[in-house]
Amino acid sequence: MNFFRHRPLGLPAFALLITVAGCSSADDSASAAVPSPGAGVTKLCRELDRVLPSKVDDQDRRDPEPASALTAGWGDPAIILRCGVERPSKMDDPEADGVEVNGVGWLLEKQDDGSFRFTTTLRKAYVEVKIPKDRTDDGMAPLVDLAPTVKKAIPEGIAD
């Protein structure tokens, strides 16, 4: 069974964005900036939060600070999800890397610190998932666990 299809994104300028997620604080609790989307996107993100899995990549859910229905986390170092992020400017690049995992398209961006940031494409809300450097050996396994709930809660389309 092939979960992944690697392809250039070639997305139009109006495709969606999700920005940078969490980092570690002095007490090793994960933290993540909470997005500030409009009411419609916030409603979709709250629905996503309601259906997110309790485990991702065999890691228990451990939400970052500050607590919000727009952010979620799993494991330590944390896999961080943020819903309602802005559209990444990288989506304007026709040569940008993208993957499709179980029917959900993602913009793939390797970060300077060795982590990876994935942002959904062509959904009514941008969902960002940051996989820390220490977890990149698992590849895109977290996306396999998250794709069904993203597909269920965030309809296809273009974010407002």
PDB file of C-alpha atoms in Angstrom:
ATOM      1  CA  MET A   1       0.000   0.000   0.000  1.00  0.00           C
ATOM      2  CA  ASN A   2       1.538   3.322  -1.023  1.00  0.00           C
ATOM      3  CA  PHE A   3       0.659   6.149   1.366  1.00  0.00           C
ATOM      4  CA  PHE A   4       2.847   8.818  -0.152  1.00  0.00           C
ATOM      5  CA  ARG A   5       3.055  10.479  -3.512  1.00  0.00           C
ATOM      6  CA  HIS A   6       5.874  13.019  -3.850  1.00  0.00           C
ATOM      7  CA  ARG A   7       5.231  15.795  -6.332  1.00  0.00           C
ATOM      8  CA  PRO A   8       5.933  19.482  -6.821  1.00  0.00           C
ATOM      9  CA  LEU A   9       3.101  21.561  -5.450  1.00  0.00           C
ATOM     10  CA  GLY A  10       2.633  24.067  -8.221  1.00  0.00           C
ATOM     11  CA  LEU A  11      -0.121  25.624  -6.099  1.00  0.00           C
ATOM     12  CA  PRO A  12      -1.733  28.894  -7.064  1.00  0.00           C
ATOM     13  CA  ALA A  13      -1.059  31.968  -4.981  1.00  0.00           C
ATOM     14  CA  PHE A  14      -4.311  31.527  -3.083  1.00  0.00           C
ATOM     15  CA  ALA A  15      -3.390  28.163  -1.515  1.00  0.00           C
ATOM     16  CA  LEU A  16      -3.388  27.960   2.307  1.00  0.00           C
ATOM     17  CA  LEU A  17      -0.616  28.484   4.964  1.00  0.00           C
ATOM     18  CA  ILE A  18       0.316  27.339   8.401  1.00  0.00           C
ATOM     19  CA  THR A  19       3.255  28.932  10.174  1.00  0.00           C
ATOM     20  CA  VAL A  20       5.952  27.736  12.533  1.00  0.00           C
ATOM     21  CA  ALA A  21       4.983  25.578  15.479  1.00  0.00           C
ATOM     22  CA  GLY A  22       6.406  24.790  18.870  1.00  0.00           C
ATOM     23  CA  CYS A  23       9.690  24.920  20.617  1.00  0.00           C
ATOM     24  CA  SER A  24      10.901  23.775  24.022  1.00  0.00           C
ATOM     25  CA  SER A  25      10.696  25.944  27.086  1.00  0.00           C
ATOM     26  CA  ALA A  26      12.946  25.777  30.125  1.00  0.00           C
ATOM     27  CA  ASP A  27      10.700  23.162  31.816  1.00  0.00           C
ATOM     28  CA  ASP A  28      10.675  20.959  28.659  1.00  0.00           C
ATOM     29  CA  SER A  29       6.970  21.601  28.130  1.00  0.00           C
ATOM     30  CA  ALA A  30       6.232  22.147  24.481  1.00  0.00           C
ATOM     31  CA  SER A  31       4.931  25.552  23.481  1.00  0.00           C
ATOM     32  CA  ALA A  32       3.296  26.756  20.305  1.00  0.00           C
ATOM     33  CA  ALA A  33       2.114  30.122  19.072  1.00  0.00           C
ATOM     34  CA  VAL A  34      -1.671  30.063  18.827  1.00  0.00           C
ATOM     35  CA  PRO A  35      -2.966  31.174  15.401  1.00  0.00           C
ATOM     36  CA  SER A  36      -5.650  33.887  15.129  1.00  0.00           C
ATOM     37  CA  PRO A  37      -7.916  32.855  12.250  1.00  0.00           C
ATOM     38  CA  GLY A  38     -11.390  34.201  11.501  1.00  0.00           C
ATOM     39  CA  ALA A  39     -14.562  32.717  12.994  1.00  0.00           C
ATOM     40  CA  GLY A  40     -15.214  30.236  10.165  1.00  0.00           C
ATOM     41  CA  VAL A  41     -11.725  28.761  10.293  1.00  0.00           C
ATOM     42  CA  THR A  42     -11.785  28.705  14.099  1.00  0.00           C
ATOM     43  CA  LYS A  43     -14.966  26.612  13.961  1.00  0.00           C
ATOM     44  CA  LEU A  44     -13.295  24.121  11.609  1.00  0.00           C
ATOM     45  CA  CYS A  45     -10.214  23.983  13.848  1.00  0.00           C
ATOM     46  CA  ARG A  46     -12.324  23.314  16.929  1.00  0.00           C
ATOM     47  CA  GLU A  47     -13.930  20.395  15.088  1.00  0.00           C
ATOM     48  CA  LEU A  48     -10.476  19.107  14.129  1.00  0.00           C
ATOM     49  CA  ASP A  49      -9.353  19.325  17.763  1.00  0.00           C
ATOM     50  CA  ARG A  50     -12.431  17.330  18.797  1.00  0.00           C
ATOM     51  CA  VAL A  51     -11.552  14.409  16.471  1.00  0.00           C
ATOM     52  CA  LEU A  52      -7.737  14.369  16.682  1.00  0.00           C
ATOM     53  CA  PRO A  53      -6.236  11.017  17.657  1.00  0.00           C
ATOM     54  CA  SER A  54      -4.987  10.382  21.184  1.00  0.00           C
ATOM     55  CA  LYS A  55      -1.788   8.908  19.709  1.00  0.00           C
ATOM     56  CA  VAL A  56       0.311  10.036  16.759  1.00  0.00           C
ATOM     57  CA  ASP A  57       3.317   7.993  15.677  1.00  0.00           C
ATOM     58  CA  ASP A  58       2.797   5.884  18.840  1.00  0.00           C
ATOM     59  CA  GLN A  59       3.181   9.023  20.992  1.00  0.00           C
ATOM     60  CA  ASP A  60       0.539  10.084  23.523  1.00  0.00           C
ATOM     61  CA  ARG A  61      -1.200  13.414  23.122  1.00  0.00           C
ATOM     62  CA  ARG A  62       0.504  16.100  25.187  1.00  0.00           C
ATOM     63  CA  ASP A  63      -0.763  19.525  24.173  1.00  0.00           C
ATOM     64  CA  PRO A  64       1.553  22.535  24.152  1.00  0.00           C
ATOM     65  CA  GLU A  65       1.202  25.697  26.187  1.00  0.00           C
ATOM     66  CA  PRO A  66      -0.761  27.885  26.095  1.00  0.00           C
ATOM     67  CA  ALA A  67      -3.741  25.519  25.961  1.00  0.00           C
ATOM     68  CA  SER A  68      -5.881  26.094  22.873  1.00  0.00           C
ATOM     69  CA  ALA A  69      -8.228  24.152  20.589  1.00  0.00           C
ATOM     70  CA  LEU A  70      -6.064  25.496  17.746  1.00  0.00           C
ATOM     71  CA  THR A  71      -2.930  23.619  18.849  1.00  0.00           C
ATOM     72  CA  ALA A  72      -2.130  20.019  19.741  1.00  0.00           C
ATOM     73  CA  GLY A  73       0.967  17.982  20.468  1.00  0.00           C
ATOM     74  CA  TRP A  74       2.170  14.421  20.851  1.00  0.00           C
ATOM     75  CA  GLY A  75       5.293  13.033  22.505  1.00  0.00           C
ATOM     76  CA  ASP A  76       8.564  14.578  23.667  1.00  0.00           C
ATOM     77  CA  PRO A  77      10.130  16.126  21.691  1.00  0.00           C
ATOM     78  CA  ALA A  78       6.683  17.132  20.561  1.00  0.00           C
ATOM     79  CA  ILE A  79       5.067  16.745  17.196  1.00  0.00           C
ATOM     80  CA  ILE A  80       3.101  20.015  17.076  1.00  0.00           C
ATOM     81  CA  LEU A  81      -0.082  20.704  15.120  1.00  0.00           C
ATOM     82  CA  ARG A  82      -1.442  24.221  14.645  1.00  0.00           C
ATOM     83  CA  CYS A  83      -4.737  24.860  12.902  1.00  0.00           C
ATOM     84  CA  GLY A  84      -5.724  28.147  11.300  1.00  0.00           C
ATOM     85  CA  VAL A  85      -2.244  29.294  10.368  1.00  0.00           C
ATOM     86  CA  GLU A  86      -1.653  31.732   7.537  1.00  0.00           C
ATOM     87  CA  ARG A  87      -0.817  30.533   4.072  1.00  0.00           C
ATOM     88  CA  PRO A  88       2.957  29.906   3.723  1.00  0.00           C
ATOM     89  CA  SER A  89       4.613  32.101   1.102  1.00  0.00           C
ATOM     90  CA  LYS A  90       6.444  28.972  -0.123  1.00  0.00           C
ATOM     91  CA  MET A  91       3.133  27.873  -1.663  1.00  0.00           C
ATOM     92  CA  ASP A  92       3.740  30.486  -4.376  1.00  0.00           C
ATOM     93  CA  ASP A  93       6.813  28.542  -5.529  1.00  0.00           C
ATOM     94  CA  PRO A  94       5.896  26.161  -8.379  1.00  0.00           C
ATOM     95  CA  GLU A  95       9.005  24.119  -7.491  1.00  0.00           C
ATOM     96  CA  ALA A  96       7.998  23.660  -3.824  1.00  0.00           C
ATOM     97  CA  ASP A  97       7.975  20.092  -2.559  1.00  0.00           C
ATOM     98  CA  GLY A  98       4.689  18.496  -1.695  1.00  0.00           C
ATOM     99  CA  VAL A  99       3.411  15.105  -0.656  1.00  0.00           C
ATOM    100  CA  GLU A 100       0.026  13.499  -0.576  1.00  0.00           C
ATOM    101  CA  VAL A 101      -0.769  11.275   2.387  1.00  0.00           C
ATOM    102  CA  ASN A 102      -4.042   9.358   2.358  1.00  0.00           C
ATOM    103  CA  GLY A 103      -5.838  11.985   0.294  1.00  0.00           C
ATOM    104  CA  VAL A 104      -4.469  15.064   2.056  1.00  0.00           C
ATOM    105  CA  GLY A 105      -1.937  17.279   0.274  1.00  0.00           C
ATOM    106  CA  TRP A 106       0.911  18.828   2.266  1.00  0.00           C
ATOM    107  CA  LEU A 107       3.574  21.425   1.508  1.00  0.00           C
ATOM    108  CA  LEU A 108       6.894  20.061   2.806  1.00  0.00           C
ATOM    109  CA  GLU A 109       9.492  22.476   4.188  1.00  0.00           C
ATOM    110  CA  LYS A 110      12.752  21.370   5.788  1.00  0.00           C
ATOM    111  CA  GLN A 111      13.683  23.854   8.502  1.00  0.00           C
ATOM    112  CA  ASP A 112      17.185  25.143   9.304  1.00  0.00           C
ATOM    113  CA  ASP A 113      17.183  23.190  12.593  1.00  0.00           C
ATOM    114  CA  GLY A 114      16.628  19.861  10.770  1.00  0.00           C
ATOM    115  CA  SER A 115      12.945  19.624  11.608  1.00  0.00           C
ATOM    116  CA  PHE A 116      10.197  19.434   8.995  1.00  0.00           C
ATOM    117  CA  ARG A 117       7.095  21.588   8.676  1.00  0.00           C
ATOM    118  CA  PHE A 118       4.130  20.303   6.709  1.00  0.00           C
ATOM    119  CA  THR A 119       1.164  22.528   5.827  1.00  0.00           C
ATOM    120  CA  THR A 120      -2.064  21.291   4.294  1.00  0.00           C
ATOM    121  CA  THR A 121      -2.913  22.449   0.805  1.00  0.00           C
ATOM    122  CA  LEU A 122      -6.292  23.093  -0.780  1.00  0.00           C
ATOM    123  CA  ARG A 123      -8.284  22.858   2.465  1.00  0.00           C
ATOM    124  CA  LYS A 124     -10.702  25.399   3.995  1.00  0.00           C
ATOM    125  CA  ALA A 125      -8.189  25.925   6.841  1.00  0.00           C
ATOM    126  CA  TYR A 126      -4.400  25.609   6.836  1.00  0.00           C
ATOM    127  CA  VAL A 127      -3.152  22.969   9.242  1.00  0.00           C
ATOM    128  CA  GLU A 128       0.534  22.905  10.073  1.00  0.00           C
ATOM    129  CA  VAL A 129       2.412  19.954  11.548  1.00  0.00           C
ATOM    130  CA  LYS A 130       5.987  20.361  12.749  1.00  0.00           C
ATOM    131  CA  ILE A 131       8.016  17.193  13.184  1.00  0.00           C
ATOM    132  CA  PRO A 132      11.124  17.769  15.304  1.00  0.00           C
ATOM    133  CA  LYS A 133      14.581  16.776  14.089  1.00  0.00           C
ATOM    134  CA  ASP A 134      14.706  13.944  16.651  1.00  0.00           C
ATOM    135  CA  ARG A 135      11.617  12.375  15.047  1.00  0.00           C
ATOM    136  CA  THR A 136      12.426  12.758  11.365  1.00  0.00           C
ATOM    137  CA  ASP A 137      13.691   9.141  11.184  1.00  0.00           C
ATOM    138  CA  ASP A 138      10.022   8.137  11.190  1.00  0.00           C
ATOM    139  CA  GLY A 139       9.530  10.116   7.997  1.00  0.00           C
ATOM    140  CA  MET A 140       5.961  11.170   7.498  1.00  0.00           C
ATOM    141  CA  ALA A 141       4.421   8.606   9.866  1.00  0.00           C
ATOM    142  CA  PRO A 142       2.693  11.370  11.896  1.00  0.00           C
ATOM    143  CA  LEU A 143       0.902  12.511   8.736  1.00  0.00           C
ATOM    144  CA  VAL A 144      -0.455   8.987   8.205  1.00  0.00           C
ATOM    145  CA  ASP A 145      -2.063   9.207  11.658  1.00  0.00           C
ATOM    146  CA  LEU A 146      -3.335  12.778  11.173  1.00  0.00           C
ATOM    147  CA  ALA A 147      -4.590  12.662   7.562  1.00  0.00           C
ATOM    148  CA  PRO A 148      -7.910  10.902   8.290  1.00  0.00           C
ATOM    149  CA  THR A 149      -8.958  13.471  10.889  1.00  0.00           C
ATOM    150  CA  VAL A 150      -7.813  16.419   8.773  1.00  0.00           C
ATOM    151  CA  LYS A 151      -9.777  14.975   5.855  1.00  0.00           C
ATOM    152  CA  LYS A 152     -12.859  14.531   8.064  1.00  0.00           C
ATOM    153  CA  ALA A 153     -12.812  17.929   9.831  1.00  0.00           C
ATOM    154  CA  ILE A 154     -11.314  20.329   7.266  1.00  0.00           C
ATOM    155  CA  PRO A 155     -13.157  20.286   3.919  1.00  0.00           C
ATOM    156  CA  GLU A 156     -11.375  20.602   0.606  1.00  0.00           C
ATOM    157  CA  GLY A 157     -11.301  24.077  -0.885  1.00  0.00           C
ATOM    158  CA  ILE A 158      -9.545  27.380  -0.488  1.00  0.00           C
ATOM    159  CA  ALA A 159      -9.252  29.104   2.895  1.00  0.00           C
ATOM    160  CA  ASP A 160     -10.940  32.477   3.203  1.00  0.00           C
TER     161      ASP A 160
END
